[in-house]
Amino acid sequence: MKRQTSRILSSLTSAARQGLPDGCGLIGLCLLSGGTAAQQGARQSTLQPASTQAQSIELLWWIMLWAGVAIFLAVMALLAWALWHGRHRESPLGLTASKNFVLLAGVAIPALVLVILVGGSLLLGRSIASTPPPDAIQVRVTGWMWWWEIEYLDSAGNVTATTANEMHVPVDRPVAIELVSGDVIHSFWVPQLQGKTDMVPGKVNSSWFVATEAGQYRGQCAEFCGLQHALMAFVVVARPEAEFNAWLAHQAEPAPTPTTDAAQQGLEVFEQSCGQCHRVRGTRAVGVIGPDLTHLASRRTLAAATLTNNQGHLAGWIGDPQRVKPGNKMPRTLLSPQDMNNLLAYLGTLE
Amino acid sequence: MSMSEVTEPQFSVDATQLSRFHGGTDAPIWWGIVGLILIEMSVVAAFVISYFYLVMVNPTWPPEGQPASELLWPTVSMVLLLVSCVTMYLAGKSVNRDRVTAFVIYTWASVALATVVLVIRWLQFQTFDFSWNDHVYGSLVWTISGFHFLHVVSAATGTSVVALLGMKKFFNSKQRIGVVVDTLYWNFVALAWIPFYLILYWAPRMTQTAGG
Amino acid sequence: MHKSPTYDQTPEATAPLSQTWQSPPGFVSWFTHVNQRQIGYRFVVTSLIFFALAGVLALIMRLQLIAPENTLLGADFYNQLFTMHGTTMMFFFAVPAMEGLGIYLVPLMIGTRDMSFPRLNAFGYYVYLIAGVSLFVALFLGMAPAAGWFSYVPLANIAFSPGKGMDFWTSMITFIEISALAAAVELIVTILKQRAPGMTLNRMPLFVWSILVMSFMILFAMPTVMAGSVLLALDRAFDMQFFVASGGGDPLLWQHLFWFFGHPEVYIIMVPALGIISTVIATFTRKPVFGYTALVLALVATGFVSFGLWVHHMFTTGLPHLGLSFFTAAGAMIAIPSGVQVFCWIASLWGTRIRFATPMLFVLGFFAIFIIGGLTGVMVASIPFDTQVHDSYFVVAHLHYVLIGGAVFPFFAGLYYWYPKMTGRLMSERLGKWSFALIFIGTNLTFFPMHQLGLEGMPRRIYTYLEGMGWGDLNFAITLAAFVLAAGFLLTLINAVISRTRGAEAGDNPWQADTLEWAATSPPQNYNFRHLPVVNSRHPLWDEADLTRRQYVKGLRADRRELLVTTLLEAQPQSVLIMPGPSIWPFLLALVVGFGFLGFMFQPLLFVVGFALSFFAITGWLWPRKPWISTKEN
Ligand code: HEA
Ligand code: HEA
Ligand code: CUA
Ligand SMILES: [Cu+2]
């Protein structure tokens, strides 16, 4: 039902969108062109919801926007009339008229509007914030300066798979997220799926959503967390449940043993130079300071969704992480070209 | 403007006969000190509320293995501070009656009581068996104690100056607003110990038994 | 215009009084001045300098954001910039600007000669100056704070902000609050105890009411942030555990302490602005604003309710939803006093012949901009919606709309309106109107698109964003628009500087306004009023346009600084207050206290030294002069 109405409303508004020029300023209508920039590639817009939760918030937004536009125009019209009216001859409002005017426009009408708004958003808020259904997938997300650790939990709360900066979820099934922080406050936000919830040290917060459409959605840290707060993003991949299960089973496995010489040597380089910070399950690299890299090659992005994951970017990142993301906590590692090549070959095997 | 247009203005209020001395609420400074006290009360409230907030978020209070503090000496401080309010009150009474010597004696007595409290507090600081950086309980106890200690120091020094001025015959039944506002502040500092005393020395006992 | 005063104002007649109230000339003496007009003027001018500095920081920020992946500024510098921009605008521009207007105008408006505690007033100014200058020195040394204007812990704690920047922040915030609190106490006492005889509370100008409400809000809000920043300083300096989760502390405690102050803070900024609006509307419609009582009650209600709103800045921290809902309701409730005021003003404007002078234009601009900001405020007060736009550019848009609409526009209206009183000359109307147009257009072009950026997912406080996000075009437009806005402000600056010497002579009451400050000369004499006025109505200058019927107070001595103390409600004459004259002690005290606070950052013991030294300064300040009892007294 609710979905239905939201569909209707958003198709109405997108029709309205088409008829309006961009950036028409002042009055509030400009917001209606909401989609345009976002349609051209970025996938981080609250106005393109892909979950039940984000859809209902979007609906709330359109209702509030229209109500706001109406109130604003009404007040401006009153003001204009008030000014226009007396331009030739003084004709001020009488005392009683003024009193009635203020009581009606300044108290009664706003009170009514506000009661509706408060009531509506409380109901909606309750449904969004309620506890997730018991069949939800359990994920724990930990915010670190400036990347995301993502752990899948089984029903007993044990970690089954660990990854970073990329979260996969099944479509049409609730996902419950446990939010914690490893250092300072971060905030978990995937605009197309759910509003944000902070990750506060010493506290375990939670959030949940049901993705309704398969696709890739970008999330970004929304609480200022220091130097690289700007480049602390991640990707959520929503896919049919069967695909998701296969992915999860694969992520749970340790890394494959390298088969080529180059990769074998690369593994040694990795264990030597990177292992104190990174973990690749099944090897002697067991660091916990940086992201788990067991299935690095299967990921879409590098450095918290800053770069697309390809060999060039990977080489650039390892060669000088501080140039890509100045101030981040991964130091530059000096490697001979030979070692670098082997390392890249090895990392390439981490499917 | 030319002088010729000047007429005599209508004077409907004559200030010549109004007093140039102030005894209490007619003095701006009295209101100023009340303002200062309101500000400080907001600070005290912020500390007290923070205290209870932290009690609430912590499962055990005081922290595991941390016994609640002794009651005896803080209680003695409480009593001495309350007595000092009385001596300050008597000092005010004396100055109202132009009994300058009594005034000076009572003020110095108050300062002496405050000094005893300061000594007691100082000795107690030595006996705290936790540091301010051990846990938030320690931070609270030290900060609140330090905050109140500094206030007693200020009130006592301010009052010593009043006493000195009294010895120089500055105050009398007319010129006494200085005494009135000093007393006001004194009472605040002394009474501020009540909430602090309760949260520092009684609250941990309550939460300890309540928490089992 | 050339009505004669009913009493002799010639230099010969007023010389003794003028002498008594004079501020001594000369550079060193400058630091001894205590008269409310000097101090108020300094507050206003200094706050405008900080406004320009913070504005320029914003422009530099905008240059960095003009294009995706721009490398003009590094992350660290950008973070310092927005922290300094926000901190300066909120603490060093908006609040002191309003206080400054209050300090300058309140004694004139209530018909007295000075504030209750002139030396405290001067002290407050130096404290403000030292705090602001220290922060900017830190910025130039590259050690400015970089944790945002609300400095969330643990980021702001020593573990994650090890440099001196945050120490500057905690020390100087504590410091500036001392200044604000001093001003607040002083304004309250002056307003309650020094109103002209006959100026009952019920006859007090609305601007004075708004300053009174602002001061009470300061009194109850600022101590919390002071307590908070002291606790943070202790955490940082002595490894205390207030905000450290592992030590039993709680990072959210900081947020509660900060926002318990931070939310009232924004209304502290806006409430005096509302007073300016009522004043300007009355003058330019030439009739009393409608609903005096309603407007006063709305101010008071805003003051009260604003203390119940702080958690709406914490909707995403994971507090229980039911508890949060209360704050949605409170957020909605505060829209009602705002609505009442807006519609009282519209009712006042209804069908009147309005003079569209620059102050009035800024007031009309206020309506459009503030209401947009207010409406987005009500939107973000809805929890589900706020979870989407919190900490995004939508909030940046909201806060600039309300702050620029609700504080900067009214403040500029006030500046154009009272400039002639302060300087004796009118500002150029032509430049004023151009400036208004540029500021109005610039504000909308700069901040309106930010709503859209927020909805498209752009978080705030990011020094850069990726090409693929599609936020580039709007950011480009915003940056250009910010320069239009800056040009508008620049025009007013030029206008103010030029008009200082070249503006038309203003005369005592250029706008034919109703309140007492216009009964003084422009600029006012050292003593404000030769004879303190007696008031019989809410609009003394309108109701007693016939000067010969005005009434005055006599019997105050001219050979020392005397003024009248009246009763709290009815303003009946009560006693005479003898005011202190110029003194260097307030400046010295500010110096030693500043030394204590700044020293604390490097060596905590220096704080104790500052504390001890300040005791001597205070004694020097207050020590009475012999002979103690003058026999001439009655
Ligand atoms: C002058 C400053 C000022 C003012 C006046 C306001 C006014 C309001 N603000 Fe705003 N606010 C800020 C300054 C201000 N704010 C700042 C600086 C921040 C950000 C801090 C930071 O994070 O850095 C902020 C952030 C902020 C938040 C947190 C957002 C977030 O971080 O997620 C919220 C949430 O509820 C909020 C709500 C409101 C509300 C409900 C009002 C209301 O008072 C508005 C009332 C006014 C009107 C509604 C318009 C007039 C009324 C009518 C015309 C009647 C008809 C109206 C209706 C029927 C609705 N504000
Ligand atoms: C009263 C408050 C106030 C005012 C007036 C402004 C004014 C402006 N603000 Fe500010 N802003 C805040 C309060 C304010 N801001 C706060 C509280 C924050 C949050 C900070 C935080 O997150 O911690 C913020 C954050 C903020 C951001 C977000 C930063 C981020 O999150 O990364 C941006 C970005 O565009 C911005 C821009 C501007 C601009 C372009 C102006 C313009 O209006 C400025 C125009 C003014 C001038 C340019 C000065 C006047 C000019 C002259 C006197 C002429 C001389 C100078 C030249 C022409 C060069 N502000
Ligand atoms: Cu993590 Cu911002
Ligand atoms: Cu708020």
Short mmCIF file of N, CA, C and O in Angstrom, two decimals, chain A residues 1-16 55 58-59 62 66:
data_model
loop_
_atom_site.label_atom_id
_atom_site.label_comp_id
_atom_site.label_asym_id
_atom_site.label_seq_id
_atom_site.Cartn_x
_atom_site.Cartn_y
_atom_site.Cartn_z
N MET A 1 0.83 -1.21 0.00
CA MET A 1 0.00 0.00 0.00
C MET A 1 0.86 1.25 0.00
O MET A 1 0.77 2.11 -0.88
N LYS A 2 1.73 1.28 1.02
CA LYS A 2 2.57 2.48 1.16
C LYS A 2 3.48 2.62 -0.05
O LYS A 2 3.67 3.69 -0.59
N ARG A 3 4.01 1.45 -0.47
CA ARG A 3 4.88 1.43 -1.65
C ARG A 3 4.16 2.04 -2.84
O ARG A 3 4.70 2.83 -3.59
N GLN A 4 2.88 1.59 -2.96
CA GLN A 4 2.07 2.06 -4.07
C GLN A 4 2.02 3.58 -4.11
O GLN A 4 2.37 4.20 -5.11
N THR A 5 1.60 4.13 -2.99
CA THR A 5 1.45 5.59 -2.96
C THR A 5 2.78 6.26 -3.25
O THR A 5 2.83 7.26 -3.97
N SER A 6 3.85 5.70 -2.71
CA SER A 6 5.13 6.37 -2.93
C SER A 6 5.50 6.32 -4.39
O SER A 6 6.03 7.26 -4.95
N ARG A 7 5.19 5.19 -5.04
CA ARG A 7 5.44 5.09 -6.48
C ARG A 7 4.69 6.18 -7.22
O ARG A 7 5.25 6.89 -8.04
N ILE A 8 3.39 6.27 -6.89
CA ILE A 8 2.57 7.25 -7.59
C ILE A 8 3.14 8.65 -7.39
O ILE A 8 3.34 9.39 -8.36
N LEU A 9 3.44 8.94 -6.13
CA LEU A 9 3.93 10.28 -5.87
C LEU A 9 5.23 10.57 -6.60
O LEU A 9 5.41 11.64 -7.18
N SER A 10 6.12 9.56 -6.59
CA SER A 10 7.39 9.89 -7.21
C SER A 10 7.26 9.93 -8.72
O SER A 10 8.00 10.65 -9.39
N SER A 11 6.29 9.20 -9.29
CA SER A 11 6.15 9.34 -10.74
C SER A 11 5.55 10.70 -11.06
O SER A 11 5.93 11.34 -12.03
N LEU A 12 4.62 11.13 -10.19
CA LEU A 12 4.10 12.49 -10.36
C LEU A 12 5.24 13.50 -10.34
O LEU A 12 5.34 14.37 -11.21
N THR A 13 6.08 13.35 -9.31
CA THR A 13 7.11 14.36 -9.16
C THR A 13 8.13 14.27 -10.28
O THR A 13 8.66 15.27 -10.72
N SER A 14 8.38 13.05 -10.77
CA SER A 14 9.36 13.01 -11.84
C SER A 14 8.76 13.59 -13.12
O SER A 14 9.47 14.15 -13.95
N ALA A 15 7.43 13.49 -13.27
CA ALA A 15 6.80 14.18 -14.39
C ALA A 15 7.00 15.68 -14.22
O ALA A 15 7.35 16.39 -15.17
N ALA A 16 6.79 16.14 -12.99
CA ALA A 16 6.95 17.57 -12.74
C ALA A 16 8.39 17.98 -13.04
O ALA A 16 8.65 19.04 -13.58
N GLN A 55 12.59 4.22 0.87
CA GLN A 55 11.43 4.68 0.11
C GLN A 55 10.46 5.45 0.99
O GLN A 55 9.94 6.48 0.59
N GLU A 58 11.74 8.81 1.62
CA GLU A 58 11.62 9.68 0.45
C GLU A 58 10.19 10.21 0.32
O GLU A 58 9.99 11.39 0.05
N LEU A 59 9.25 9.32 0.58
CA LEU A 59 7.86 9.77 0.52
C LEU A 59 7.62 10.90 1.52
O LEU A 59 7.03 11.93 1.19
N TRP A 62 8.90 14.13 0.14
CA TRP A 62 8.08 14.82 -0.87
C TRP A 62 6.88 15.48 -0.23
O TRP A 62 6.51 16.60 -0.58
N TRP A 66 6.29 19.54 -0.38
CA TRP A 66 5.11 20.22 -0.92
C TRP A 66 4.45 21.07 0.15
O TRP A 66 4.04 22.20 -0.13
#
